[in-house]
Amino acid sequence: MRKLALSDEILMSIDKPARYIGNEVNSVIKDKDKIDIRFVMCFPDNYEIGMSHLGIQILYDMFNQREDTWCERVYSPWPDLHKIMKEKDIPLFALESQDPIKDFDFLGITIQYEMCYTNILQILDLAKIPLRSKDRNEEDPFVIGGGPCTYNPEPIADFFDIIYIGEGETRYDELLTLYKKMRKEKASRKEILHEMGKLSGIYVPSLYEVTYNEDCTIKEFKALYDDVPLTIEKQVEMNTSNIGYPRKPVIPFIKAIQDRVTLEIMRGCIRGCRFCQAGMLYRPTRQRDVNELKAMADEMLAATGYDEMSLSSLSSSDYEKLDELLDYLIEKYNGKGVNISLPSLRIDAFSLDVMSKVQDVRKSSLTFAPEAGTQRLRNVINKGLTEDDILNGAGLAFEGGWQKVKLYFMLGLPFETEEDMKGIPELAEKIARRYYEIPKDQRNGKCMITMSTSFFVPKPFTPFQWVKMATSEYFINAAHTVKDHMMTMLNKKSMHYIYHHEDVTILEGIFARGDRRLSDVIEMVYKNGQFFDAWEEFFDINKYYDAFKALNIDPDFYIFRERPYDEILPWDFIDAGVSKEFLIREAENAKKGIVTPNCRQKCAGCGIAKYKGGVCVERKN
Amino acid sequence: MNVRIKFAKHGSMKFIGHLDIMRFFQKAIIRAGLDIAYSEGYNPHQIMSFAQPLSVGVVSDGEYMDITLKSASSSADIVNRLNDVSVEGIKVLDCKLLLEKAKNSMSIIEAAKYAVYEKNGMNMLSDIDCLNEKIRSFLNKDSIIISKKTKKSETELDLKPLIYDFKAEKITVEDEDVHDQNALIFTVSAGSVANIKPDHILNAFFNEYGMEYNEIDYQVFRIDMYAKENDNFISLNDLGDTF
């Protein structure tokens, strides 16, 4: 029987002990004496969030397919356990073996959102690994980062030995094999890092140096050695049959946030919304083979016993064989206790037909993401959803028996005016009127239209990477404008408005486009006792403002400043595939409100065609 | 057809709560390919019920789950299939076919048998003879009154008629790596009429002798659960037939 790292006494005294004991169905146990590489994969948030992440499950499966490697998992201990581990000096451990993280060769951390940066330090601290790469020695694991936030890794670069830019499928085998070979040859940590830094897509921050101008902008980003690349090229798996999927997903005992099988049908998005970082980073759009997807769905459902499967992609309606895939899944699994859930679908006759087959119409709600309240602003952000699309979709849905509609918007988009804010409840009003056009005896009471707004954060590698972000005051005023205007609507009783706190957004904005100097801020905030920033109950922006002040760093520099096109941006050394010329072209189109057609309609020449695959070649074969 | 599955829960699995064990079995049944029956309605669920939840921290050799199958192979095949897809610490021990009209285990359970042994080397249970002496005088009292707290109120309850058996003796629990260790073993009322938890007994017994029962120093182990037939307790596992 496995021995647990935590005593019964501790486990009985904390919330949800199941977070820390491992032993889940499909978790992998290997004989540690028979393997060469011990890898522990971390999602720096709590277990329930971390276990919901598809990327880790893919990499876990991929690493464990290597006979010489054992990949395990670790998540952020909740503050109740954190306190006990600190008091009793218990080192952070991996779930499978329950061995200390410090015994591993690699600690891989996926970085999905900026608000987990302090949690990265919590993991390192509890694992007893020095926080900064430069302070680590031969005994310490190599700390490697990946995920969307690494497209601007600079605020956290000093905490990582290695950062992997792009999709894990392509380069990890090479990296692990190189490590194994050099370890056998008794190479030093420094030598190993130097060699890794020569691999495509692998960024070793310690091999580079950044100098700054007096105005705090970057003067130069330079390599410290002649033999490492000055540009780090994003890794993309171009053979869709090689895109990984967890053949046997690990099943948590406690309910995870996503408690279902996830079937990734497509990577990338053809739409080119100008605010959307994912739409730019994951280009080119690659559709998986429909027959492979059917087999994957069967395999994963059989291996887990889950009663729900969710299709995942940035825009499922753009998967061209969606009807064939859904027909198969509904035919095979409907009525057998398996639910199929379909997020990110465009609402039209086809999707409504499918939804009416797989969900309870009366209970479910329809989601639209117009993102902006007027067509003018939707053109600015290149959101190709028109008012007609929304009203027609909602009309069909209402006639099909739906009554609940959710609408997602952003406030603080570039070139936003008061008219755009007021356009939000006005759109809701039009939808409500569409509902009440249905004769009374054919409808089922009131409709409910929920408007939800988030605040826009400019992100690297988008056409808005140069813009000034809106201030807290602006966000609060904008939300009030929406709310006040909603109260003047005829059908206000059928509307509901939700908006999020703005202080988290401000911090997200600072980190999203930050530079290496911010690592001091993150470290100070963590050392002052704050982490789990993604959780409202633990987040306190004042701790950050205190740190900025103490370190004499001006946070406004990162957000409230329009950057000129020729400024060296902290992430310029990364080649994400989309060219700067394209981004500038799109930024200028946004100013003029010119819509750029999607990738299938017309190639916009973004630069990603150099990968020679996916949507870029779909019509040319 | 209704079958009763008997299973054991040991090791780290004692930290998995009742609802999560249910979810575990719902998925295990699918993985094992059992032909489970579903309820009617828009959100059909597997027809499944448990005899009684097991508290977090308690280990057991006598847990029961009744399920309805549309077809089934044999007891041995079902046990094997479930164990093939299970995890370390959850072991299916038996599978019995119930009579058509048999009531489910939840409604017929009348008693449960527990063993309690030390896990932190406190040596509070070191002298079996002395313990049995104390148990005898404990049970000889006119009444054993405890206060039972519910969400709303506190009520008094006499434990005496609800303790059916109580003794101290050595116990071996292979799955917990426990060998010939002294234990308090008792059978008490369980189910809907009067559900007595081990803590009730242990608090009352320890208090009687001026000691404090500190639950973290002891391991509670559920040995089995029983229904009553003609005034005799009969294991829930003995109410059906191997098939």
Coordinates of C-alpha atoms in Angstrom, one line a residue, chain B:
Chain B
M1 CA -32.5 -8.1 -11.7
N2 CA -31.3 -6.6 -8.4
V3 CA -27.8 -7.5 -7.2
R4 CA -26.0 -6.6 -4.0
I5 CA -22.3 -5.7 -4.3
K6 CA -20.2 -6.1 -1.2
F7 CA -16.9 -4.1 -1.1
A8 CA -14.1 -3.1 1.1
K9 CA -12.5 0.4 1.5
H10 CA -9.0 0.7 2.8
G11 CA -5.8 2.7 2.8
S12 CA -5.9 6.2 1.3
M13 CA -9.5 5.6 0.0
K14 CA -10.8 6.3 3.5
F15 CA -10.4 9.9 2.7
I16 CA -12.9 9.7 -0.2
G17 CA -16.4 10.7 1.0
H18 CA -19.6 8.8 0.4
L19 CA -20.9 10.9 -2.6
D20 CA -17.5 10.5 -4.3
I21 CA -17.6 6.8 -3.8
M22 CA -21.0 6.7 -5.4
R23 CA -19.6 8.7 -8.4
F24 CA -16.6 6.3 -8.5
F25 CA -18.9 3.3 -8.8
Q26 CA -21.1 4.9 -11.4
K27 CA -18.1 5.2 -13.7
A28 CA -16.6 1.9 -12.7
I29 CA -19.8 0.1 -13.7
I30 CA -19.6 1.6 -17.1
R31 CA -15.9 0.8 -17.5
A32 CA -16.6 -2.8 -16.4
G33 CA -19.3 -3.0 -19.1
L34 CA -22.1 -4.0 -16.7
D35 CA -25.6 -3.8 -18.2
I36 CA -26.9 -1.4 -15.6
A37 CA -30.5 -0.1 -15.7
Y38 CA -31.3 3.6 -15.7
S39 CA -34.2 5.5 -14.2
E40 CA -36.8 7.0 -16.5
G41 CA -36.9 10.8 -17.2
Y42 CA -34.9 13.4 -19.0
N43 CA -31.8 12.9 -16.9
P44 CA -31.6 9.2 -16.5
H45 CA -29.4 7.9 -13.7
Q46 CA -28.2 4.5 -12.8
I47 CA -30.4 2.6 -10.4
M48 CA -28.1 2.3 -7.4
S49 CA -28.4 2.6 -3.6
F50 CA -26.0 2.2 -0.7
A51 CA -26.7 0.5 2.6
Q52 CA -25.2 3.3 4.6
P53 CA -22.6 6.1 4.1
L54 CA -19.2 5.5 5.7
S55 CA -17.7 8.4 7.5
V56 CA -14.5 9.9 6.1
G57 CA -11.5 8.4 7.9
V58 CA -13.2 5.0 8.5
V59 CA -12.1 1.8 6.8
S60 CA -14.4 -1.1 6.0
D61 CA -14.7 -4.7 5.0
G62 CA -18.5 -4.5 4.8
E63 CA -19.9 -1.9 2.5
Y64 CA -22.9 -2.6 0.3
M65 CA -24.4 -1.2 -2.8
D66 CA -27.5 -2.5 -4.5
I67 CA -27.8 -2.1 -8.3
T68 CA -30.3 -3.1 -10.9
L69 CA -29.0 -4.8 -14.0
K70 CA -30.8 -5.6 -17.2
S71 CA -28.7 -8.7 -17.7
A72 CA -25.8 -10.3 -15.9
S73 CA -23.3 -13.0 -16.3
S74 CA -22.3 -14.5 -12.9
S75 CA -21.3 -13.4 -9.5
A76 CA -17.7 -14.2 -10.1
D77 CA -17.6 -12.4 -13.4
I78 CA -19.1 -9.2 -12.0
V79 CA -16.7 -9.2 -9.1
N80 CA -13.7 -9.7 -11.4
R81 CA -14.8 -7.1 -13.9
L82 CA -15.3 -4.5 -11.2
N83 CA -12.0 -5.3 -9.6
D84 CA -10.2 -5.0 -12.9
V85 CA -11.3 -1.4 -13.2
S86 CA -11.0 -0.4 -9.6
V87 CA -8.2 1.3 -7.7
E88 CA -6.0 0.2 -4.8
G89 CA -8.0 0.4 -1.7
I90 CA -11.5 -0.4 -3.1
K91 CA -12.0 -4.1 -3.5
V92 CA -15.2 -5.7 -4.5
L93 CA -15.7 -8.8 -2.4
D94 CA -18.9 -10.4 -3.5
C95 CA -22.0 -10.1 -5.7
K96 CA -25.3 -11.6 -4.8
L97 CA -28.6 -11.9 -6.7
L98 CA -31.5 -10.6 -4.6
L99 CA -35.1 -11.9 -4.7
E100 CA -37.4 -10.0 -7.0
K101 CA -39.3 -8.4 -4.1
A102 CA -36.3 -8.0 -1.8
K103 CA -36.0 -4.6 -0.1
N104 CA -32.9 -2.6 -0.6
S105 CA -30.1 -2.7 1.9
M106 CA -30.7 0.9 3.0
S107 CA -34.2 0.0 4.3
I108 CA -33.4 -3.3 6.0
I109 CA -30.1 -2.5 7.8
E110 CA -30.5 -2.9 11.6
A111 CA -27.0 -3.2 12.9
A112 CA -23.3 -2.6 12.2
K113 CA -20.2 -4.1 13.6
Y114 CA -17.1 -2.1 14.2
A115 CA -13.6 -2.6 15.5
V116 CA -11.5 0.2 16.9
Y117 CA -7.8 0.0 17.4
E118 CA -5.0 2.4 18.2
K119 CA -2.8 3.8 15.4
N120 CA -0.5 6.1 17.2
G121 CA 1.0 3.7 19.8
M122 CA -0.8 5.3 22.8
N123 CA -1.2 1.9 24.6
M124 CA -4.5 2.9 25.9
L125 CA -5.9 -0.5 24.9
S126 CA -2.9 -2.6 26.0
D127 CA -4.6 -4.8 28.6
I128 CA -7.4 -6.9 27.1
D129 CA -8.6 -8.5 30.4
C130 CA -8.8 -5.1 32.0
L131 CA -10.7 -3.7 29.0
N132 CA -13.2 -6.6 29.1
E133 CA -13.7 -6.0 32.8
K134 CA -14.5 -2.4 32.1
I135 CA -16.8 -3.3 29.3
R136 CA -18.7 -5.6 31.5
S137 CA -19.3 -3.0 34.2
F138 CA -20.1 -0.4 31.5
L139 CA -22.8 -2.6 30.1
N140 CA -24.1 -3.4 33.6
K141 CA -25.2 0.1 34.2
D142 CA -28.9 0.8 34.3
S143 CA -28.7 3.1 31.4
I144 CA -26.0 4.8 29.2
I145 CA -27.3 8.2 28.5
I146 CA -25.6 10.4 25.9
S147 CA -26.7 13.6 24.3
K148 CA -27.1 13.4 20.6
K149 CA -26.8 16.7 18.7
T150 CA -28.8 17.3 15.6
K151 CA -28.8 20.5 13.5
K152 CA -31.7 21.9 15.5
S153 CA -31.6 20.5 18.9
E154 CA -29.9 18.2 21.4
T155 CA -31.7 15.1 22.5
E156 CA -30.9 12.5 25.1
L157 CA -30.5 8.9 24.2
D158 CA -30.0 5.7 26.1
L159 CA -27.3 3.7 24.4
K160 CA -27.7 0.6 26.5
P161 CA -30.5 -1.2 24.5
L162 CA -28.7 -0.2 21.3
I163 CA -25.5 -2.0 22.0
Y164 CA -25.9 -5.6 20.9
D165 CA -22.4 -6.8 21.6
F166 CA -19.2 -5.3 23.0
K167 CA -15.9 -6.9 23.8
A168 CA -12.1 -6.4 23.6
E169 CA -10.0 -8.8 21.6
K170 CA -7.1 -9.1 19.1
I171 CA -7.8 -8.3 15.5
T172 CA -5.9 -8.6 12.2
V173 CA -6.7 -6.4 9.3
E174 CA -4.5 -7.4 6.4
D175 CA -5.4 -4.5 4.2
E176 CA -4.3 -2.0 6.8
D177 CA -1.2 -4.0 7.7
V178 CA -2.6 -4.5 11.2
H179 CA -1.7 -7.8 12.9
D180 CA -2.9 -9.2 16.2
Q181 CA -3.6 -5.8 17.6
N182 CA -5.9 -5.1 20.6
A183 CA -9.2 -3.7 19.6
L184 CA -12.6 -2.8 21.0
I185 CA -15.2 -4.6 18.9
F186 CA -18.9 -3.8 19.1
T187 CA -22.2 -4.3 17.3
V188 CA -24.6 -1.5 17.5
S189 CA -27.9 -0.4 16.2
A190 CA -27.8 1.1 12.7
G191 CA -30.3 2.3 10.1
S192 CA -33.3 4.5 10.1
V193 CA -34.6 3.7 13.6
A194 CA -31.6 4.4 15.7
N195 CA -28.3 5.0 14.0
I196 CA -25.4 4.7 16.5
K197 CA -22.0 6.0 15.4
P198 CA -18.8 4.5 16.8
D199 CA -18.0 7.9 18.3
H200 CA -21.1 7.7 20.5
I201 CA -20.0 4.4 22.0
L202 CA -16.3 5.4 22.3
N203 CA -17.0 8.8 23.9
A204 CA -19.4 7.2 26.4
F205 CA -17.1 4.4 27.2
F206 CA -13.9 6.5 27.6
N207 CA -15.8 9.1 29.6
E208 CA -17.0 6.5 32.0
Y209 CA -13.4 5.9 33.0
G210 CA -12.4 9.5 33.1
M211 CA -10.5 9.4 29.9
E212 CA -10.9 11.3 26.7
Y213 CA -11.6 9.7 23.3
N214 CA -9.3 11.5 20.9
E215 CA -10.4 10.2 17.5
I216 CA -7.2 11.0 15.8
D217 CA -5.4 8.3 17.8
Y218 CA -7.8 5.5 16.8
Q219 CA -8.7 3.8 13.6
V220 CA -12.4 2.8 13.2
F221 CA -13.0 -0.2 11.0
R222 CA -16.5 -1.3 9.9
I223 CA -16.5 -5.1 9.8
D224 CA -20.0 -5.7 8.5
M225 CA -23.6 -4.6 8.4
Y226 CA -26.7 -6.7 9.2
A227 CA -30.4 -7.0 8.7
K228 CA -32.7 -8.8 11.2
E229 CA -34.4 -12.1 10.4
N230 CA -36.4 -13.9 13.1
D231 CA -34.6 -12.0 15.8
N232 CA -31.2 -13.0 14.4
F233 CA -28.8 -10.6 12.8
I234 CA -27.9 -11.7 9.4
S235 CA -25.1 -10.2 7.2
L236 CA -26.4 -8.2 4.3
N237 CA -24.3 -10.4 2.2
D238 CA -26.2 -13.5 3.2
L239 CA -29.6 -12.3 1.9
G240 CA -29.0 -13.2 -1.7
D241 CA -27.6 -16.0 -3.7
T242 CA -24.4 -16.5 -5.7
F243 CA -25.3 -17.0 -9.3

